[in-house]
Structures are given as structure tokens and as C-alpha cells.
PDB file of C-alpha atoms in Angstrom:
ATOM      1  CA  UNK A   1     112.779  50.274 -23.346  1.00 61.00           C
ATOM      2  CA  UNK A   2     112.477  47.141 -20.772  1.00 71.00           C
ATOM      3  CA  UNK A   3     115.241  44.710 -20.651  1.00 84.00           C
ATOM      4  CA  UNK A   4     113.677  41.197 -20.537  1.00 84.00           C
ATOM      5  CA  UNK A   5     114.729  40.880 -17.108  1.00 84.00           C
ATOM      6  CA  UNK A   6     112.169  43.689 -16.191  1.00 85.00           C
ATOM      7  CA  UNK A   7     109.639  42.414 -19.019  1.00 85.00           C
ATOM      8  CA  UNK A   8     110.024  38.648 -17.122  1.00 85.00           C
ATOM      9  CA  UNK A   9     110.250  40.350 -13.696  1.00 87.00           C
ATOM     10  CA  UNK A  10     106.932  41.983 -14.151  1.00 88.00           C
ATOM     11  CA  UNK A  11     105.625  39.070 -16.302  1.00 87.00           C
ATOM     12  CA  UNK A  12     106.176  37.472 -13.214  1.00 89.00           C
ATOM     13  CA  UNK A  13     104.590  39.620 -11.201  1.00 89.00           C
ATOM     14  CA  UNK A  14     101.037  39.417 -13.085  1.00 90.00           C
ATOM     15  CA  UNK A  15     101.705  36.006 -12.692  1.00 90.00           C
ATOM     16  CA  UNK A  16     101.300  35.642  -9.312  1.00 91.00           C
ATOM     17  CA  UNK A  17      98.711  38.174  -9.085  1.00 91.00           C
ATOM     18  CA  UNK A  18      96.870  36.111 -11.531  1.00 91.00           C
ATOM     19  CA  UNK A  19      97.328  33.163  -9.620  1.00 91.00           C
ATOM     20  CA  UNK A  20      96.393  34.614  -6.060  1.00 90.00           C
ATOM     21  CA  UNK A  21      93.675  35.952  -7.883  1.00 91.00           C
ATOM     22  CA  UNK A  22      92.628  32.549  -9.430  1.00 91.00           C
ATOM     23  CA  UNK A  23      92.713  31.094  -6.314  1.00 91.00           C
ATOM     24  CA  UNK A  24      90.537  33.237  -3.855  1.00 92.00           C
ATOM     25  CA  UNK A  25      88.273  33.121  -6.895  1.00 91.00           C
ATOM     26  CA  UNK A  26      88.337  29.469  -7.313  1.00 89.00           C
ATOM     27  CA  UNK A  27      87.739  29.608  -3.099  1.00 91.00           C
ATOM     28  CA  UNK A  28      84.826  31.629  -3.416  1.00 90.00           C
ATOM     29  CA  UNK A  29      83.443  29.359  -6.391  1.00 88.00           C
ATOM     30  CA  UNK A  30      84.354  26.241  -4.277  1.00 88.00           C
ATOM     31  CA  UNK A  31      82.199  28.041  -1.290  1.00 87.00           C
ATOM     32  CA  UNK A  32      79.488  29.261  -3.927  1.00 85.00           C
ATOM     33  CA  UNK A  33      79.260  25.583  -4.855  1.00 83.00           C
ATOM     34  CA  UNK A  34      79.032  24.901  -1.529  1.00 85.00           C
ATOM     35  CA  UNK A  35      76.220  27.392  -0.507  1.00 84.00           C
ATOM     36  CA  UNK A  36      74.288  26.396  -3.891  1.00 83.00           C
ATOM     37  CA  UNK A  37      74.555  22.919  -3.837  1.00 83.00           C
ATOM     38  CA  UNK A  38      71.891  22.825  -0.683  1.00 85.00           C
ATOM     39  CA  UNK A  39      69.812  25.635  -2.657  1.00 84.00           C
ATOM     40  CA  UNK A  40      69.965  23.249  -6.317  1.00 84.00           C
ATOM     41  CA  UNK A  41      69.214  20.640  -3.788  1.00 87.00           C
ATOM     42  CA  UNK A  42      66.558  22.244  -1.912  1.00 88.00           C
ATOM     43  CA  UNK A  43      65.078  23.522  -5.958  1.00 88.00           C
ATOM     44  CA  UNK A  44      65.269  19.288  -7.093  1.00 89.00           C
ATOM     45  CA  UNK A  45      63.952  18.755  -3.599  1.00 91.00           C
ATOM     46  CA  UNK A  46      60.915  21.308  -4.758  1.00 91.00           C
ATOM     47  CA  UNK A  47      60.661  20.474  -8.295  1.00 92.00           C
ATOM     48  CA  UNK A  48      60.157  16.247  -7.465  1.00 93.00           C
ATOM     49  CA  UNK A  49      57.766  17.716  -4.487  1.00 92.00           C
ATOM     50  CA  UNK A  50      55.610  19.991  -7.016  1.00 94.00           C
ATOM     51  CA  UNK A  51      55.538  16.807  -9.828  1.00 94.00           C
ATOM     52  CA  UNK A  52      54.376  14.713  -6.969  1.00 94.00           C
ATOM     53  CA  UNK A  53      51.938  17.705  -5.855  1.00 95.00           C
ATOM     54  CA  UNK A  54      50.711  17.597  -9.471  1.00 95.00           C
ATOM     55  CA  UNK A  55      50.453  13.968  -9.683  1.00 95.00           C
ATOM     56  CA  UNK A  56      48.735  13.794  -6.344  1.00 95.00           C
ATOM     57  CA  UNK A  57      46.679  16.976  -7.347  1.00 95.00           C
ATOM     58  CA  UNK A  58      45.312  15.337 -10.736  1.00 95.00           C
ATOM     59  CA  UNK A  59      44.705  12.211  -9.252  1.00 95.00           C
ATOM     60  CA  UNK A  60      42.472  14.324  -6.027  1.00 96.00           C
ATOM     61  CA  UNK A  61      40.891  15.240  -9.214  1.00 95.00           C
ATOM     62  CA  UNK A  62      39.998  12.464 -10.246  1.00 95.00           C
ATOM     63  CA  UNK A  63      38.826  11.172  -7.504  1.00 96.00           C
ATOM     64  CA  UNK A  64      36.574  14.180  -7.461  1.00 96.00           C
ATOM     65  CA  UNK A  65      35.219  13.763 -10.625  1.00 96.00           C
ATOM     66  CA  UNK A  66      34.544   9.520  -9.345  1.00 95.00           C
ATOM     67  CA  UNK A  67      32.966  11.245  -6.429  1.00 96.00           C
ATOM     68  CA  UNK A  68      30.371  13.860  -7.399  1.00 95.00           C
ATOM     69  CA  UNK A  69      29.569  11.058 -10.343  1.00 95.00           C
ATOM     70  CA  UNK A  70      28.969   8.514  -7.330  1.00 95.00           C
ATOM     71  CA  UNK A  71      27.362  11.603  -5.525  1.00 95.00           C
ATOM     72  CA  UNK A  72      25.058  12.407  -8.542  1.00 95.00           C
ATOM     73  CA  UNK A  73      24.250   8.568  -9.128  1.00 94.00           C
ATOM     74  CA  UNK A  74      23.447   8.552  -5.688  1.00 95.00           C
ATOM     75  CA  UNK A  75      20.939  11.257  -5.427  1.00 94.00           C
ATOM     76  CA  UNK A  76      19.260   9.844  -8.778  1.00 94.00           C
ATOM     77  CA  UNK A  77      18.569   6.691  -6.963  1.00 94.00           C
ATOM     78  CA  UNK A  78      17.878   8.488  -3.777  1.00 94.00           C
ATOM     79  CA  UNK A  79      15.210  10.573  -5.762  1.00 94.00           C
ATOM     80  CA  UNK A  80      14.021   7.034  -7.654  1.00 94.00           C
ATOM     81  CA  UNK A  81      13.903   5.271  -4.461  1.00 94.00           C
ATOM     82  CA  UNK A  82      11.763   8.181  -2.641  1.00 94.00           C
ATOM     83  CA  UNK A  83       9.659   7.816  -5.652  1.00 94.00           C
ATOM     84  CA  UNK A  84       9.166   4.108  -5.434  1.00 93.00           C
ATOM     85  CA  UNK A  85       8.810   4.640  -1.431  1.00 93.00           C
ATOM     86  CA  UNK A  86       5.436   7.106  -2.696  1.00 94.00           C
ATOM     87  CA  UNK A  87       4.419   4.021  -4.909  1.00 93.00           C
ATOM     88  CA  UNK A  88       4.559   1.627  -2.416  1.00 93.00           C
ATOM     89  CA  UNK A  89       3.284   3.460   0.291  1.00 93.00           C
ATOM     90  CA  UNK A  90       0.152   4.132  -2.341  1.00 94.00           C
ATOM     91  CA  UNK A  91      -0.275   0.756  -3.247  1.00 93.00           C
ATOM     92  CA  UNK A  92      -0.018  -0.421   1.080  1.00 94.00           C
ATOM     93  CA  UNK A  93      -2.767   2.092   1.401  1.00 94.00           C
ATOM     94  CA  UNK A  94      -4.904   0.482  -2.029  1.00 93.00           C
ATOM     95  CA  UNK A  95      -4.346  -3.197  -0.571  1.00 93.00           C
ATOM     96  CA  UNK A  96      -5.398  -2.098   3.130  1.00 94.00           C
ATOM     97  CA  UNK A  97      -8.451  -0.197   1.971  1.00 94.00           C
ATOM     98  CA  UNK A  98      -9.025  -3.212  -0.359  1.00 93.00           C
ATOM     99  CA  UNK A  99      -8.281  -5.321   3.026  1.00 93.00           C
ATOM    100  CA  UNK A 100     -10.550  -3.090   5.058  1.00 93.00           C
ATOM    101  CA  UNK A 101     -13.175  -3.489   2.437  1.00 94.00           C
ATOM    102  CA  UNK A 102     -12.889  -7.370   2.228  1.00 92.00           C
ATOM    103  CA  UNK A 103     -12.384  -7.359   6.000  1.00 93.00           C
ATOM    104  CA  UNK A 104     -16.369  -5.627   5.835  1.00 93.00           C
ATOM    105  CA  UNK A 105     -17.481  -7.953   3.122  1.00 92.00           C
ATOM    106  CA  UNK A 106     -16.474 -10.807   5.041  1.00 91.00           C
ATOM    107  CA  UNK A 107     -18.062 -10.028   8.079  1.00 91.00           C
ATOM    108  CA  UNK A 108     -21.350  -9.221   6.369  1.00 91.00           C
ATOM    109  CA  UNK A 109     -21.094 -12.320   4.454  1.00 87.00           C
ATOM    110  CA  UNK A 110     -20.605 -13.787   8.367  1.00 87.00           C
ATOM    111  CA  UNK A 111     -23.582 -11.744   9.628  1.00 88.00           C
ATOM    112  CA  UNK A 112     -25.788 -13.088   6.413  1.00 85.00           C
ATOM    113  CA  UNK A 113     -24.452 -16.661   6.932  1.00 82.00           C
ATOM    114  CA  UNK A 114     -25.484 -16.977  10.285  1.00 82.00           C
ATOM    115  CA  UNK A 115     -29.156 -15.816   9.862  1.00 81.00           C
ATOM    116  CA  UNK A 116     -29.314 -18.572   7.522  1.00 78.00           C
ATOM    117  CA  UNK A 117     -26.860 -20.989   8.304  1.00 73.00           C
ATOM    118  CA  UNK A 118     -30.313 -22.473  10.323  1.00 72.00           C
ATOM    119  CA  UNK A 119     -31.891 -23.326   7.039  1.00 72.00           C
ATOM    120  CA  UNK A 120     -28.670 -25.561   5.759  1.00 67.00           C
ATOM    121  CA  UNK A 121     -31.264 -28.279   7.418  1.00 70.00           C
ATOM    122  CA  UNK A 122     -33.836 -27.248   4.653  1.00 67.00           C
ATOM    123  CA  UNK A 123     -31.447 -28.493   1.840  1.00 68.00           C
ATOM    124  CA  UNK A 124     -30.911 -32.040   2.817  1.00 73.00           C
ATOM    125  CA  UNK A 125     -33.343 -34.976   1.641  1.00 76.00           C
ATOM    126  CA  UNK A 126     -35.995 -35.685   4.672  1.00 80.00           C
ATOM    127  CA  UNK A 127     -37.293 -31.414   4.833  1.00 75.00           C
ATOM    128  CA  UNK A 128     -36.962 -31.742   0.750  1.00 79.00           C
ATOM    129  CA  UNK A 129     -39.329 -34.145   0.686  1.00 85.00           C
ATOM    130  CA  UNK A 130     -41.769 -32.563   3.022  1.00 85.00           C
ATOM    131  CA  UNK A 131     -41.519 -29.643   0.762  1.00 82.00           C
ATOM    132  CA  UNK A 132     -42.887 -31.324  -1.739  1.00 86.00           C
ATOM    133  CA  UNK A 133     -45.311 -32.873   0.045  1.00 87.00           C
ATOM    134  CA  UNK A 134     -46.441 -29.401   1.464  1.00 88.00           C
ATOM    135  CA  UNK A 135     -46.349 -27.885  -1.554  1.00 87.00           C
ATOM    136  CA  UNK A 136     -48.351 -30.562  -3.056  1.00 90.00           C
ATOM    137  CA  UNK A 137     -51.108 -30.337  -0.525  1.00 90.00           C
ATOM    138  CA  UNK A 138     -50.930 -26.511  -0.946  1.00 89.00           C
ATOM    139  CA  UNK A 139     -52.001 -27.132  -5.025  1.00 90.00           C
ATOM    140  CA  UNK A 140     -55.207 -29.457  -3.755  1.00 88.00           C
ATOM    141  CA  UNK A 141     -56.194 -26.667  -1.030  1.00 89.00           C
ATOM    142  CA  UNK A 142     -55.768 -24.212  -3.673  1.00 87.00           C
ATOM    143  CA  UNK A 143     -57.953 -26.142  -6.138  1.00 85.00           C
ATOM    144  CA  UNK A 144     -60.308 -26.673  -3.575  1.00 83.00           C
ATOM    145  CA  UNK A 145     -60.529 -23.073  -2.673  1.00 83.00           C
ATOM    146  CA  UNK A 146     -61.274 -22.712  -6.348  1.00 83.00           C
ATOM    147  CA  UNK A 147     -64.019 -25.147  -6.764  1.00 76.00           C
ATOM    148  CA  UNK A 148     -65.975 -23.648  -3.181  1.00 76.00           C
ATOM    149  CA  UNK A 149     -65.701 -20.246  -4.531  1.00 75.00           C
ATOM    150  CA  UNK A 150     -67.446 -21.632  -7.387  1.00 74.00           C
ATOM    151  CA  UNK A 151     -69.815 -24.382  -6.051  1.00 69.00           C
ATOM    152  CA  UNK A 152     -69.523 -24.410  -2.237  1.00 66.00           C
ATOM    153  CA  UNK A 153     -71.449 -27.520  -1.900  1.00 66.00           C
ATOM    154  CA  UNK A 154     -71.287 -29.517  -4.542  1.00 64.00           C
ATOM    155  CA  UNK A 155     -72.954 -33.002  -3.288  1.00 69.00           C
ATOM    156  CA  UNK A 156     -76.213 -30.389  -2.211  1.00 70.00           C
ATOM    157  CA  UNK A 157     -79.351 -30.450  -4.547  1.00 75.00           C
ATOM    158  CA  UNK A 158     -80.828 -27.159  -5.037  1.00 77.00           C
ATOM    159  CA  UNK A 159     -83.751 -27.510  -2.698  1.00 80.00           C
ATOM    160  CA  UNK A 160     -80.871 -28.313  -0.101  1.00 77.00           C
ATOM    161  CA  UNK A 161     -79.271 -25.631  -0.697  1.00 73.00           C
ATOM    162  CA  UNK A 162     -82.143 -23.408  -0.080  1.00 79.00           C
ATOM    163  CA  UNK A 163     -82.691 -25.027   2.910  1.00 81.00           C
ATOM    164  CA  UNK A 164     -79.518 -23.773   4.227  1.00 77.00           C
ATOM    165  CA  UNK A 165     -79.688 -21.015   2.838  1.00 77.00           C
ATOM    166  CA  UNK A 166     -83.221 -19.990   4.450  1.00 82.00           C
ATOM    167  CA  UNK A 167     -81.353 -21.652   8.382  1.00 81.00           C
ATOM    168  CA  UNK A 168     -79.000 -18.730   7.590  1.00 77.00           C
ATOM    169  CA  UNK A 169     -81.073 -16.131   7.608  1.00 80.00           C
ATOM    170  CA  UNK A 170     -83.127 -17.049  10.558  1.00 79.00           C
ATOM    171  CA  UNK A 171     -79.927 -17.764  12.621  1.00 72.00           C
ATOM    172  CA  UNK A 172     -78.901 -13.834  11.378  1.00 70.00           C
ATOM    173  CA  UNK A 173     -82.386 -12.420  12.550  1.00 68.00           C
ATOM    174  CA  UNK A 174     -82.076 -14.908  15.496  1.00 60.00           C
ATOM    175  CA  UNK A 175     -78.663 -13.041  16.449  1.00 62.00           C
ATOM    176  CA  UNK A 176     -79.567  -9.861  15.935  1.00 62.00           C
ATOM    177  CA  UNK A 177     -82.671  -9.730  18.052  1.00 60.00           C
ATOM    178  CA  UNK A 178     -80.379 -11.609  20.892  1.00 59.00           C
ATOM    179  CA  UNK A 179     -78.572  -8.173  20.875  1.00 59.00           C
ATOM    180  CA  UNK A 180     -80.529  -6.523  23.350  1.00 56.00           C
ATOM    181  CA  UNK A 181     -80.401  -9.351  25.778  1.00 51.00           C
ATOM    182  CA  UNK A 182     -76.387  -8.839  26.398  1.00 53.00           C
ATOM    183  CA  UNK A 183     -77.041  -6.477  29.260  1.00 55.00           C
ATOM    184  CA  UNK A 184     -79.642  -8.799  30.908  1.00 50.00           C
ATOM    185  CA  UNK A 185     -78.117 -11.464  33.706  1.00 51.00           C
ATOM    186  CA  UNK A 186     -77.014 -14.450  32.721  1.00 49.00           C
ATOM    187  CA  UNK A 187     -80.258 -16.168  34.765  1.00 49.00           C
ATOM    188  CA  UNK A 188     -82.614 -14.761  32.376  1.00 48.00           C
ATOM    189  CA  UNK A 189     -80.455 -15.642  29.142  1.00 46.00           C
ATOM    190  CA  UNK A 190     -80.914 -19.663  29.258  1.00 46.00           C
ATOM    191  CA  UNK A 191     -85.021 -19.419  29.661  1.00 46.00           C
ATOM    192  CA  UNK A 192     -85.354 -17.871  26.640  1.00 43.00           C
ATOM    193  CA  UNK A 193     -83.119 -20.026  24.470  1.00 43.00           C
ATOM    194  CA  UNK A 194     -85.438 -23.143  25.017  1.00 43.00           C
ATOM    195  CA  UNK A 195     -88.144 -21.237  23.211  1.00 39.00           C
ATOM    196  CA  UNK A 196     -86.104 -20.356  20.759  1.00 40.00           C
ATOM    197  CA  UNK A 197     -85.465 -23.848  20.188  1.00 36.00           C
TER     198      UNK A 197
END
């Protein structure tokens, strides 16, 4: 058996063994610590970096989203103005065939004027007046159109009338047998009207 001085002796020992060994493994913690410390640094470094990536990601997102929305809204009123562009430029080409159309009107309502814009004189008082007049004097030649083609000499007694009618006939025969004498010279015409007469 041991004596105690052996037992302590090697007690000892272990000790110091223990303690060497305690210390080059505390050194190589303290230099672990020291080689991790950048790396835990370098991960909370990384972590706060990814967070931020995720904040910054989600909010890209969103502004995505905001983006083909205002994108979307845009081509809706792209497509409603190119549709109100087709409207308008239909109704510009109603109004200037209604323009061209007026524009025609107008100058043959100018053409018409003009060919009587010379009887605007007719309308006032003094040619009024003798249009009346006229017209008044056309209703008494027209009456006494009537009353010749019934009586054409009314103040005539009947043996006048035959009278004249009988100086008509002879002036008929007297012109037709003065036919022949239009190719005879003129020097022979006058001696024959006296016995005529």
C-alpha cells in the first residue's frame, strides 16, 4: 500500500497536470473566443443584414404590387382615352362634314341671294304700288279681251257691221290678186293702185 506521502505526492502530480491542462485548454478557449467572436459577429452582422434584406424585400414588394396597380390603372385609361380619342375624332369628322355641308348651303343660299337680291327694290312701297296699279289694268284688259271676243264692236249697228265685214273681204280678194304683181317693178306697182282706188 501507498504511504500518504506517495498518495499526496502523486495527488500532486495530477494536480498540476490538471492545471497545465486547464490552462492550455482555457488558452485555446480564450483563442476560440477569439476566432468566433468575428464569425458570431460576422453571423449578427448577416442575420440584421438578411432582416433588413427581408424588410427591404417586402417593402420592393410592395411597391410592386403599387406599381403594376398604377401600371394596370394606367393602361385602363390609356385604352379609355384611345377610345374617347376614336369618339372625338368621329364626332370632328360629323361637325366638319356638317361644316362642309353648311359651308355648301351657305354658298347656295349666297348664289340664290344674289340672283334676287335685285328684286329687294320690288318689296318697298313706290314698285308696290305700281303693282297694283299694273295688276289692276291687267283685270280691265282682261275684261276687255272678254267682252271683244264676245262683241268686238259693241257701239256698231248690225248694218255697220256688215259693212265692215263686206270691206274685209274685198281688201282679202284685193290682196290676193296683188300676189302676182310682187315680181313686177316697182314703176308699174303705183299705176295700178289708183284704179284700185
Amino acid at each position: 500500500m501507498k504511504s500518504i506521502a506517495e498518495r499526496y505526492k502523486s495527488l500532486a502530480g495530477a494536480y498540476v497536470k490538471l492545471s497545465d491542462k486547464f490552462h492550455q485548454l482555457d488558452v485555446a478557449h480564450m483563442n476560440l473566443k477569439e476566432k468566433l467572436l468575428p464569425a458570431v459577429k460576422a453571423i449578427n452582422s448577416y442575420r440584421s443584414l438578411i432582416q433588413q434584406l427581408q424588410l427591404d424585400k417586402a417593402e420592393l414588394e410592395r411597391t410592386v404590387q403599387t406599381l403594376t396597380e398604377r401600371q394596370q390603372h394606367l393602361e385602363d385609361n390609356q385604352l379609355t382615352l384611345q377610345a374617347k380619342e376614336i369618339e372625338l375624332s368621329m364626332a370632328v369628322n360629323t361637325l366638319t362634314k356638317e361644316n362642309t355641308d353648311l359651308q355648301t348651303a351657305l354658298q347656295d343660299f349666297q348664289t340664290k341671294y344674289e340672283v334676287v337680291a335685285g328684286f329687294e327694290s320690288l318689296l318697298e312701297s313706290e314698285p308696290q304700288t305700281m303693282l297694283v296699279e299694273a295688276e289692276q289694268q291687267m283685270e280691265l284688259v282682261e275684261e276687255t279681251l272678254q267682252e271683244i271676243a264676245l262683241n268686238s264692236d259693241p257701239d256698231l249697228s248690225q248694218e255697220e257691221k256688215e259693212l265692215i265685214e263686206a270691206y274685209q273681204k274685198e281688201s282679202e280678194s284685193l290682196f290676193a290678186s296683188m300676189e302676182p304683181l310682187k315680181d313686177w317693178g316697182s314703176s308699174e306697182v303705183p299705176e295700178a293702185l289708183p284704179c284700185v282706188a
